[in-house]
Amino acid sequence: MDDARSPSPDSSPAPGNTAHPASPDADAKDAAPKAASASTATRDRILDAASAELARAGYAGARMESIAELAGIRKQVIYYYFPSKAALAREVLVRSNRRAVDFWTAFRTATLTEVMRAAVERAHDTPDEVAHLLWEGQEYQNHLGLSLTMEPSRARDMRLIIDLIQRSQAAGDIDASLPSDLLGLSVILLSLGPAAYPQIVPIVAGTEWNTPEFTARWAQFCMDALTRLTRPS
């Protein structure tokens, strides 16, 4: 029978080769970033699905069941991240507006015609964001609809185009007699027009709004019109 004895120094594992079982604390530290990453991915997937559904159906017609199906999750999971359909819709708008701000900020030092071309091309590439503006406008006018509060930061960010115009006017590049706020609004509305009213384009121009040929033609027209309108006397 073997004697029960303490391991001799010779039978002990060599230094550096000792296998230690993972501690619960170490496992928790490893798991936390993975869980946070998975949670962020799920939240982003919900927002992507909600963005598509809201662009398709508007706020009134959007269904949480459809959003869950698009995201590949159960509907109950949505409510873990967003307490209501209204909260989810507002977050979609916040994300959409943040992307728009990044766009306008990137053109702080551009000319107005450069901004116009880029804005037309962006509207062509991001029709869902244009659709969000449309249903947001419907809810804004409907006193029984979704309550929307214009954040001061959003109003400030949307005036970046006006700041650009005023700098150009001060430099003598744009007719200073033109109201900068209305000129800025014109740039925004002109760039969004075809994407906002796609059904009108083939009736008037004989082609679909989202063809590369029409987008290039519309961008060039807007730039030419803007140049003639704003040329200093």
GROMACS .gro file of C-alpha atoms in nm:
model
  233
    1MET     CA    1   0.000   0.000   0.000
    2ASP     CA    2   0.131   0.345  -0.084
    3ASP     CA    3   0.202   0.572   0.209
    4ALA     CA    4   0.014   0.897   0.233
    5ARG     CA    5   0.287   1.152   0.235
    6SER     CA    6   0.354   1.511   0.128
    7PRO     CA    7   0.497   1.548  -0.219
    8SER     CA    8   0.872   1.563  -0.222
    9PRO     CA    9   1.045   1.865  -0.378
   10ASP     CA   10   1.151   1.643  -0.666
   11SER     CA   11   0.793   1.549  -0.747
   12SER     CA   12   0.661   1.908  -0.736
   13PRO     CA   13   0.582   2.079  -1.067
   14ALA     CA   14   0.872   2.276  -1.207
   15PRO     CA   15   0.859   2.654  -1.156
   16GLY     CA   16   0.674   2.825  -1.436
   17ASN     CA   17   0.481   2.512  -1.531
   18THR     CA   18   0.235   2.517  -1.245
   19ALA     CA   19  -0.121   2.498  -1.376
   20HIS     CA   20  -0.351   2.721  -1.173
   21PRO     CA   21  -0.727   2.694  -1.216
   22ALA     CA   22  -0.885   3.014  -1.343
   23SER     CA   23  -1.025   3.219  -1.059
   24PRO     CA   24  -1.389   3.332  -1.061
   25ASP     CA   25  -1.271   3.694  -1.061
   26ALA     CA   26  -1.059   3.639  -1.373
   27ASP     CA   27  -1.349   3.470  -1.551
   28ALA     CA   28  -1.575   3.761  -1.461
   29LYS     CA   29  -1.324   4.015  -1.593
   30ASP     CA   30  -1.299   3.827  -1.924
   31ALA     CA   31  -1.675   3.786  -1.954
   32ALA     CA   32  -1.767   4.149  -1.886
   33PRO     CA   33  -1.624   4.300  -2.209
   34LYS     CA   34  -1.774   4.017  -2.415
   35ALA     CA   35  -2.116   4.071  -2.260
   36ALA     CA   36  -2.094   4.447  -2.317
   37SER     CA   37  -1.992   4.392  -2.680
   38ALA     CA   38  -2.281   4.151  -2.737
   39SER     CA   39  -2.523   4.395  -2.575
   40THR     CA   40  -2.402   4.680  -2.796
   41ALA     CA   41  -2.431   4.462  -3.106
   42THR     CA   42  -2.789   4.366  -3.017
   43ARG     CA   43  -2.882   4.728  -2.953
   44ASP     CA   44  -2.734   4.835  -3.287
   45ARG     CA   45  -2.919   4.553  -3.464
   46ILE     CA   46  -3.246   4.674  -3.313
   47LEU     CA   47  -3.174   5.031  -3.425
   48ASP     CA   48  -3.088   4.916  -3.777
   49ALA     CA   49  -3.413   4.719  -3.798
   50ALA     CA   50  -3.616   5.006  -3.653
   51SER     CA   51  -3.457   5.247  -3.899
   52ALA     CA   52  -3.562   5.027  -4.191
   53GLU     CA   53  -3.915   4.976  -4.057
   54LEU     CA   54  -3.969   5.346  -3.979
   55ALA     CA   55  -3.839   5.445  -4.321
   56ARG     CA   56  -4.081   5.199  -4.480
   57ALA     CA   57  -4.395   5.262  -4.273
   58GLY     CA   58  -4.344   5.586  -4.081
   59TYR     CA   59  -4.396   5.612  -3.708
   60ALA     CA   60  -4.770   5.548  -3.714
   61GLY     CA   61  -4.738   5.238  -3.931
   62ALA     CA   62  -4.422   5.088  -3.782
   63ARG     CA   63  -4.479   4.763  -3.590
   64MET     CA   64  -4.260   4.633  -3.311
   65GLU     CA   65  -4.324   4.277  -3.437
   66SER     CA   66  -4.176   4.370  -3.774
   67ILE     CA   67  -3.875   4.533  -3.608
   68ALA     CA   68  -3.813   4.220  -3.400
   69GLU     CA   69  -3.839   4.001  -3.710
   70LEU     CA   70  -3.594   4.220  -3.902
   71ALA     CA   71  -3.352   4.216  -3.609
   72GLY     CA   72  -3.384   3.840  -3.566
   73ILE     CA   73  -3.487   3.862  -3.200
   74ARG     CA   74  -3.795   3.821  -2.983
   75LYS     CA   75  -4.009   4.133  -2.939
   76GLN     CA   76  -3.955   4.124  -2.563
   77VAL     CA   77  -3.582   4.181  -2.617
   78ILE     CA   78  -3.654   4.520  -2.774
   79TYR     CA   79  -3.820   4.638  -2.453
   80TYR     CA   80  -3.510   4.542  -2.255
   81TYR     CA   81  -3.318   4.810  -2.449
   82PHE     CA   82  -3.598   5.057  -2.525
   83PRO     CA   83  -3.899   5.103  -2.295
   84SER     CA   84  -4.141   5.195  -2.574
   85LYS     CA   85  -4.188   5.238  -2.946
   86ALA     CA   86  -4.162   5.615  -2.896
   87ALA     CA   87  -3.826   5.583  -2.719
   88LEU     CA   88  -3.696   5.359  -2.997
   89ALA     CA   89  -3.814   5.600  -3.268
   90ARG     CA   90  -3.652   5.895  -3.093
   91GLU     CA   91  -3.322   5.707  -3.071
   92VAL     CA   92  -3.339   5.631  -3.443
   93LEU     CA   93  -3.379   6.003  -3.507
   94VAL     CA   94  -3.090   6.087  -3.273
   95ARG     CA   95  -2.861   5.847  -3.459
   96SER     CA   96  -2.975   5.974  -3.798
   97ASN     CA   97  -2.926   6.336  -3.693
   98ARG     CA   98  -2.581   6.259  -3.555
   99ARG     CA   99  -2.475   6.125  -3.893
  100ALA     CA  100  -2.612   6.434  -4.065
  101VAL     CA  101  -2.414   6.657  -3.829
  102ASP     CA  102  -2.096   6.464  -3.907
  103PHE     CA  103  -2.163   6.533  -4.276
  104TRP     CA  104  -2.219   6.907  -4.238
  105THR     CA  105  -1.922   6.944  -4.002
  106ALA     CA  106  -1.692   6.784  -4.258
  107PHE     CA  107  -1.771   7.070  -4.497
  108ARG     CA  108  -1.695   7.363  -4.268
  109THR     CA  109  -1.429   7.495  -4.506
  110ALA     CA  110  -1.590   7.394  -4.837
  111THR     CA  111  -1.756   7.622  -5.088
  112LEU     CA  112  -2.134   7.634  -5.106
  113THR     CA  113  -2.140   7.460  -5.444
  114GLU     CA  114  -1.920   7.180  -5.307
  115VAL     CA  115  -2.161   7.137  -5.018
  116MET     CA  116  -2.455   7.128  -5.259
  117ARG     CA  117  -2.303   6.851  -5.471
  118ALA     CA  118  -2.214   6.645  -5.163
  119ALA     CA  119  -2.560   6.697  -5.012
  120VAL     CA  120  -2.736   6.578  -5.330
  121GLU     CA  121  -2.514   6.270  -5.345
  122ARG     CA  122  -2.569   6.199  -4.976
  123ALA     CA  123  -2.948   6.215  -5.016
  124HIS     CA  124  -2.914   5.966  -5.301
  125ASP     CA  125  -2.704   5.731  -5.086
  126THR     CA  126  -2.911   5.756  -4.765
  127PRO     CA  127  -3.281   5.748  -4.863
  128ASP     CA  128  -3.379   5.603  -4.524
  129GLU     CA  129  -3.252   5.915  -4.350
  130VAL     CA  130  -3.459   6.131  -4.584
  131ALA     CA  131  -3.761   5.912  -4.505
  132HIS     CA  132  -3.701   5.972  -4.133
  133LEU     CA  133  -3.724   6.346  -4.190
  134LEU     CA  134  -4.058   6.297  -4.364
  135TRP     CA  135  -4.226   6.092  -4.090
  136GLU     CA  136  -4.071   6.318  -3.828
  137GLY     CA  137  -4.238   6.609  -4.006
  138GLN     CA  138  -4.572   6.430  -4.000
  139GLU     CA  139  -4.544   6.371  -3.626
  140TYR     CA  140  -4.431   6.731  -3.573
  141GLN     CA  141  -4.752   6.859  -3.731
  142ASN     CA  142  -4.977   6.605  -3.560
  143HIS     CA  143  -5.057   6.727  -3.208
  144LEU     CA  144  -5.176   6.375  -3.122
  145GLY     CA  145  -4.863   6.212  -3.262
  146LEU     CA  146  -4.518   6.141  -3.124
  147SER     CA  147  -4.394   6.419  -2.896
  148LEU     CA  148  -4.073   6.553  -3.047
  149THR     CA  149  -3.847   6.804  -2.878
  150MET     CA  150  -3.590   6.985  -3.088
  151GLU     CA  151  -3.270   6.963  -2.887
  152PRO     CA  152  -3.068   7.288  -2.876
  153SER     CA  153  -2.763   7.099  -3.002
  154ARG     CA  154  -2.950   6.978  -3.310
  155ALA     CA  155  -3.071   7.329  -3.395
  156ARG     CA  156  -2.714   7.456  -3.356
  157ASP     CA  157  -2.570   7.179  -3.570
  158MET     CA  158  -2.824   7.231  -3.848
  159ARG     CA  159  -2.720   7.596  -3.867
  160LEU     CA  160  -2.367   7.500  -3.973
  161ILE     CA  161  -2.472   7.560  -4.334
  162ILE     CA  162  -2.578   7.914  -4.243
  163ASP     CA  163  -2.241   7.980  -4.079
  164LEU     CA  164  -2.070   7.869  -4.400
  165ILE     CA  165  -2.289   8.103  -4.607
  166GLN     CA  166  -2.226   8.398  -4.379
  167ARG     CA  167  -1.850   8.344  -4.396
  168SER     CA  168  -1.871   8.332  -4.777
  169GLN     CA  169  -2.078   8.652  -4.777
  170ALA     CA  170  -1.824   8.825  -4.553
  171ALA     CA  171  -1.546   8.718  -4.793
  172GLY     CA  172  -1.738   8.860  -5.090
  173ASP     CA  173  -1.793   8.521  -5.254
  174ILE     CA  174  -2.173   8.528  -5.215
  175ASP     CA  175  -2.419   8.813  -5.261
  176ALA     CA  176  -2.449   8.964  -4.914
  177SER     CA  177  -2.801   9.089  -4.982
  178LEU     CA  178  -2.940   8.732  -4.984
  179PRO     CA  179  -3.085   8.616  -4.648
  180SER     CA  180  -2.841   8.353  -4.520
  181ASP     CA  181  -3.109   8.153  -4.338
  182LEU     CA  182  -3.332   8.119  -4.645
  183LEU     CA  183  -3.035   8.041  -4.867
  184GLY     CA  184  -2.927   7.767  -4.625
  185LEU     CA  185  -3.279   7.628  -4.619
  186SER     CA  186  -3.281   7.629  -5.001
  187VAL     CA  187  -2.962   7.419  -5.011
  188ILE     CA  188  -3.111   7.164  -4.771
  189LEU     CA  189  -3.448   7.139  -4.948
  190LEU     CA  190  -3.299   7.125  -5.298
  191SER     CA  191  -3.064   6.845  -5.200
  192LEU     CA  192  -3.345   6.641  -5.040
  193GLY     CA  193  -3.614   6.702  -5.302
  194PRO     CA  194  -3.576   6.401  -5.535
  195ALA     CA  195  -3.533   6.154  -5.247
  196ALA     CA  196  -3.826   6.306  -5.057
  197TYR     CA  197  -4.062   6.302  -5.356
  198PRO     CA  198  -3.934   6.021  -5.580
  199GLN     CA  199  -4.272   5.971  -5.746
  200ILE     CA  200  -4.258   6.322  -5.897
  201VAL     CA  201  -3.922   6.281  -6.071
  202PRO     CA  202  -4.023   6.034  -6.345
  203ILE     CA  203  -4.336   6.238  -6.419
  204VAL     CA  204  -4.139   6.559  -6.471
  205ALA     CA  205  -3.792   6.440  -6.573
  206GLY     CA  206  -3.877   6.108  -6.735
  207THR     CA  207  -3.639   5.900  -6.521
  208GLU     CA  208  -3.617   5.749  -6.175
  209TRP     CA  209  -3.477   5.973  -5.903
  210ASN     CA  210  -3.204   5.734  -5.789
  211THR     CA  211  -3.025   5.663  -6.116
  212PRO     CA  212  -2.661   5.779  -6.124
  213GLU     CA  213  -2.734   5.982  -6.438
  214PHE     CA  214  -3.018   6.180  -6.278
  215THR     CA  215  -2.825   6.231  -5.954
  216ALA     CA  216  -2.531   6.378  -6.146
  217ARG     CA  217  -2.762   6.593  -6.358
  218TRP     CA  218  -2.953   6.720  -6.054
  219ALA     CA  219  -2.635   6.796  -5.862
  220GLN     CA  220  -2.494   6.993  -6.155
  221PHE     CA  221  -2.819   7.185  -6.201
  222CYS     CA  222  -2.833   7.276  -5.832
  223MET     CA  223  -2.473   7.395  -5.836
  224ASP     CA  224  -2.525   7.602  -6.150
  225ALA     CA  225  -2.844   7.759  -6.016
  226LEU     CA  226  -2.678   7.833  -5.685
  227THR     CA  227  -2.378   7.993  -5.853
  228ARG     CA  228  -2.597   8.224  -6.065
  229LEU     CA  229  -2.823   8.310  -5.774
  230THR     CA  230  -2.547   8.390  -5.527
  231ARG     CA  231  -2.295   8.562  -5.760
  232PRO     CA  232  -2.211   8.905  -5.613
  233SER     CA  233  -2.339   9.197  -5.821
   0.00000   0.00000   0.00000
